[in-house]
Amino acid sequence: VQLQASGGGLVQPGGSLRISCAASGRAFTRGAMGWFRQASGKDREFVATINWSGSSTYYADSVKGRFTISRDNAKNTVYLQMNSLKPEDTAVYYCAAVGRGGDGYYLMSYEYDYWGQGTQVTVSS
């Protein structure tokens, strides 16, 4: 599975941005997907996760109520809609996929088997 993140860019505080992650290669893994981010000089941190069916999601407290994760399995794509962006949301955003089946979701980076290359999101005036 190869993951390609896209849609990052520069946005003003309070603005919105939607980033996407398209999976290719062998069949889209029937498992959870997640978004993580890494700001300059900081460790990678969990942002959001969604299970295979899309029925369950979980968010970091820092983005809850502002970000929405969703997926379209027919298009092998997962999305992260980011609203009310803040300067502290500035980071490289990585998508990740779990290689095993099941309908759970996962918060820890070591539970993910595949990673995209990241897309830069910069929130600045």
PDB file of C-alpha atoms in Angstrom:
ATOM      1  CA  VAL A   1       0.000   0.000   0.000  1.00  0.00           C
ATOM      2  CA  GLN A   2       1.282   3.440  -0.928  1.00  0.00           C
ATOM      3  CA  LEU A   3      -0.222   6.524   0.654  1.00  0.00           C
ATOM      4  CA  GLN A   4      -0.104   9.931  -1.003  1.00  0.00           C
ATOM      5  CA  ALA A   5      -1.098  12.954   1.059  1.00  0.00           C
ATOM      6  CA  SER A   6      -2.070  16.193  -0.626  1.00  0.00           C
ATOM      7  CA  GLY A   7      -3.889  19.467  -0.105  1.00  0.00           C
ATOM      8  CA  GLY A   8      -1.591  21.202   2.338  1.00  0.00           C
ATOM      9  CA  GLY A   9      -0.710  24.851   2.059  1.00  0.00           C
ATOM     10  CA  LEU A  10      -0.696  28.255   3.693  1.00  0.00           C
ATOM     11  CA  VAL A  11      -3.868  29.427   5.392  1.00  0.00           C
ATOM     12  CA  GLN A  12      -4.691  32.343   7.670  1.00  0.00           C
ATOM     13  CA  PRO A  13      -5.684  31.805  11.307  1.00  0.00           C
ATOM     14  CA  GLY A  14      -9.365  30.991  11.498  1.00  0.00           C
ATOM     15  CA  GLY A  15      -9.361  29.575   8.005  1.00  0.00           C
ATOM     16  CA  SER A  16     -10.114  26.098   6.697  1.00  0.00           C
ATOM     17  CA  LEU A  17      -8.262  23.484   4.718  1.00  0.00           C
ATOM     18  CA  ARG A  18      -9.005  19.931   3.628  1.00  0.00           C
ATOM     19  CA  ILE A  19      -6.178  17.498   3.158  1.00  0.00           C
ATOM     20  CA  SER A  20      -6.518  14.127   1.477  1.00  0.00           C
ATOM     21  CA  CYS A  21      -4.696  10.834   1.470  1.00  0.00           C
ATOM     22  CA  ALA A  22      -5.083   8.459  -1.453  1.00  0.00           C
ATOM     23  CA  ALA A  23      -4.087   4.821  -1.156  1.00  0.00           C
ATOM     24  CA  SER A  24      -2.750   2.822  -4.091  1.00  0.00           C
ATOM     25  CA  GLY A  25      -0.964  -0.430  -4.655  1.00  0.00           C
ATOM     26  CA  ARG A  26      -2.572  -3.611  -3.424  1.00  0.00           C
ATOM     27  CA  ALA A  27      -6.171  -3.560  -2.272  1.00  0.00           C
ATOM     28  CA  PHE A  28      -6.939  -0.712   0.092  1.00  0.00           C
ATOM     29  CA  THR A  29      -6.326  -2.091   3.523  1.00  0.00           C
ATOM     30  CA  ARG A  30      -9.497  -3.025   5.339  1.00  0.00           C
ATOM     31  CA  GLY A  31      -8.502  -1.285   8.492  1.00  0.00           C
ATOM     32  CA  ALA A  32      -8.289   1.973  10.360  1.00  0.00           C
ATOM     33  CA  MET A  33      -6.726   5.102   8.940  1.00  0.00           C
ATOM     34  CA  GLY A  34      -5.230   7.949  10.883  1.00  0.00           C
ATOM     35  CA  TRP A  35      -3.693  11.382  10.672  1.00  0.00           C
ATOM     36  CA  PHE A  36      -0.643  12.420  12.650  1.00  0.00           C
ATOM     37  CA  ARG A  37       1.338  15.648  12.588  1.00  0.00           C
ATOM     38  CA  GLN A  38       4.818  16.791  13.405  1.00  0.00           C
ATOM     39  CA  ALA A  39       5.720  20.382  14.066  1.00  0.00           C
ATOM     40  CA  SER A  40       9.275  21.578  13.652  1.00  0.00           C
ATOM     41  CA  GLY A  41      11.386  20.465  16.601  1.00  0.00           C
ATOM     42  CA  LYS A  42       8.605  18.393  18.142  1.00  0.00           C
ATOM     43  CA  ASP A  43       7.634  14.746  18.214  1.00  0.00           C
ATOM     44  CA  ARG A  44       5.009  13.317  15.914  1.00  0.00           C
ATOM     45  CA  GLU A  45       1.584  13.428  17.536  1.00  0.00           C
ATOM     46  CA  PHE A  46      -1.762  11.805  16.951  1.00  0.00           C
ATOM     47  CA  VAL A  47      -4.489  13.930  15.364  1.00  0.00           C
ATOM     48  CA  ALA A  48      -7.420  11.741  14.345  1.00  0.00           C
ATOM     49  CA  THR A  49      -8.392   8.211  13.427  1.00  0.00           C
ATOM     50  CA  ILE A  50     -11.305   6.493  11.703  1.00  0.00           C
ATOM     51  CA  ASN A  51     -12.270   2.849  11.533  1.00  0.00           C
ATOM     52  CA  TRP A  52     -12.780   0.860   8.333  1.00  0.00           C
ATOM     53  CA  SER A  53     -16.528   1.381   8.092  1.00  0.00           C
ATOM     54  CA  GLY A  54     -16.295   5.056   8.992  1.00  0.00           C
ATOM     55  CA  SER A  55     -18.695   4.555  11.875  1.00  0.00           C
ATOM     56  CA  SER A  56     -16.207   5.488  14.593  1.00  0.00           C
ATOM     57  CA  THR A  57     -13.750   8.337  14.905  1.00  0.00           C
ATOM     58  CA  TYR A  58     -11.484   9.686  17.618  1.00  0.00           C
ATOM     59  CA  TYR A  59      -9.670  13.009  17.900  1.00  0.00           C
ATOM     60  CA  ALA A  60      -6.896  14.545  19.897  1.00  0.00           C
ATOM     61  CA  ASP A  61      -8.238  17.035  22.409  1.00  0.00           C
ATOM     62  CA  SER A  62      -6.351  19.829  20.661  1.00  0.00           C
ATOM     63  CA  VAL A  63      -8.381  19.424  17.446  1.00  0.00           C
ATOM     64  CA  LYS A  64     -11.711  18.106  18.742  1.00  0.00           C
ATOM     65  CA  GLY A  65     -14.596  20.183  17.439  1.00  0.00           C
ATOM     66  CA  ARG A  66     -12.445  21.792  14.731  1.00  0.00           C
ATOM     67  CA  PHE A  67     -11.207  18.850  12.635  1.00  0.00           C
ATOM     68  CA  THR A  68     -13.232  16.103  10.971  1.00  0.00           C
ATOM     69  CA  ILE A  69     -11.823  12.868   9.598  1.00  0.00           C
ATOM     70  CA  SER A  70     -13.739  10.940   6.954  1.00  0.00           C
ATOM     71  CA  ARG A  71     -13.093   8.287   4.362  1.00  0.00           C
ATOM     72  CA  ASP A  72     -14.424   7.148   1.001  1.00  0.00           C
ATOM     73  CA  ASN A  73     -13.524   3.491   0.584  1.00  0.00           C
ATOM     74  CA  ALA A  74     -14.782   3.479  -3.013  1.00  0.00           C
ATOM     75  CA  LYS A  75     -12.105   6.069  -3.781  1.00  0.00           C
ATOM     76  CA  ASN A  76      -9.494   4.613  -1.408  1.00  0.00           C
ATOM     77  CA  THR A  77      -9.183   8.036   0.173  1.00  0.00           C
ATOM     78  CA  VAL A  78      -9.256   9.489   3.664  1.00  0.00           C
ATOM     79  CA  TYR A  79      -9.809  13.181   4.351  1.00  0.00           C
ATOM     80  CA  LEU A  80      -9.109  15.622   7.147  1.00  0.00           C
ATOM     81  CA  GLN A  81     -11.277  18.728   7.146  1.00  0.00           C
ATOM     82  CA  MET A  82      -9.621  21.375   9.294  1.00  0.00           C
ATOM     83  CA  ASN A  83     -11.624  24.404  10.413  1.00  0.00           C
ATOM     84  CA  SER A  84     -10.830  27.303  12.726  1.00  0.00           C
ATOM     85  CA  LEU A  85      -7.157  26.741  12.154  1.00  0.00           C
ATOM     86  CA  LYS A  86      -4.653  28.110  14.632  1.00  0.00           C
ATOM     87  CA  PRO A  87      -0.935  28.873  14.264  1.00  0.00           C
ATOM     88  CA  GLU A  88      -0.225  25.927  16.564  1.00  0.00           C
ATOM     89  CA  ASP A  89      -1.756  23.608  13.938  1.00  0.00           C
ATOM     90  CA  THR A  90       1.246  24.321  11.720  1.00  0.00           C
ATOM     91  CA  ALA A  91       2.978  21.021  11.021  1.00  0.00           C
ATOM     92  CA  VAL A  92       3.653  18.342   8.468  1.00  0.00           C
ATOM     93  CA  TYR A  93       0.576  16.125   8.410  1.00  0.00           C
ATOM     94  CA  TYR A  94       1.015  12.411   7.787  1.00  0.00           C
ATOM     95  CA  CYS A  95      -1.630   9.859   6.928  1.00  0.00           C
ATOM     96  CA  ALA A  96      -1.244   6.277   8.041  1.00  0.00           C
ATOM     97  CA  ALA A  97      -3.007   2.975   7.489  1.00  0.00           C
ATOM     98  CA  VAL A  98      -3.389  -0.179   9.538  1.00  0.00           C
ATOM     99  CA  GLY A  99      -2.533  -3.322   7.570  1.00  0.00           C
ATOM    100  CA  ARG A 100      -4.758  -5.753   9.455  1.00  0.00           C
ATOM    101  CA  GLY A 101      -8.494  -6.050   9.180  1.00  0.00           C
ATOM    102  CA  GLY A 102     -11.082  -5.307  11.793  1.00  0.00           C
ATOM    103  CA  ASP A 103     -13.310  -2.369  12.536  1.00  0.00           C
ATOM    104  CA  GLY A 104     -11.437  -0.753  15.370  1.00  0.00           C
ATOM    105  CA  TYR A 105      -9.378   2.421  15.384  1.00  0.00           C
ATOM    106  CA  TYR A 106      -5.950   3.186  16.768  1.00  0.00           C
ATOM    107  CA  LEU A 107      -4.273   6.122  18.454  1.00  0.00           C
ATOM    108  CA  MET A 108      -0.644   5.043  18.641  1.00  0.00           C
ATOM    109  CA  SER A 109       1.759   5.496  15.739  1.00  0.00           C
ATOM    110  CA  TYR A 110       3.353   2.067  16.238  1.00  0.00           C
ATOM    111  CA  GLU A 111       0.009   0.430  15.474  1.00  0.00           C
ATOM    112  CA  TYR A 112       0.085   1.725  11.910  1.00  0.00           C
ATOM    113  CA  ASP A 113       1.790  -0.234   9.143  1.00  0.00           C
ATOM    114  CA  TYR A 114       1.856   2.210   6.221  1.00  0.00           C
ATOM    115  CA  TRP A 115       2.709   5.910   6.129  1.00  0.00           C
ATOM    116  CA  GLY A 116       2.387   8.649   3.549  1.00  0.00           C
ATOM    117  CA  GLN A 117       5.074  11.211   2.801  1.00  0.00           C
ATOM    118  CA  GLY A 118       3.375  14.102   4.588  1.00  0.00           C
ATOM    119  CA  THR A 119       1.908  17.399   3.501  1.00  0.00           C
ATOM    120  CA  GLN A 120       2.846  20.770   4.994  1.00  0.00           C
ATOM    121  CA  VAL A 121       0.137  22.866   6.618  1.00  0.00           C
ATOM    122  CA  THR A 122       1.131  26.374   7.643  1.00  0.00           C
ATOM    123  CA  VAL A 123      -1.245  28.629   9.559  1.00  0.00           C
ATOM    124  CA  SER A 124      -0.006  32.186   9.512  1.00  0.00           C
ATOM    125  CA  SER A 125      -1.144  35.701   8.760  1.00  0.00           C
TER     126      SER A 125
END
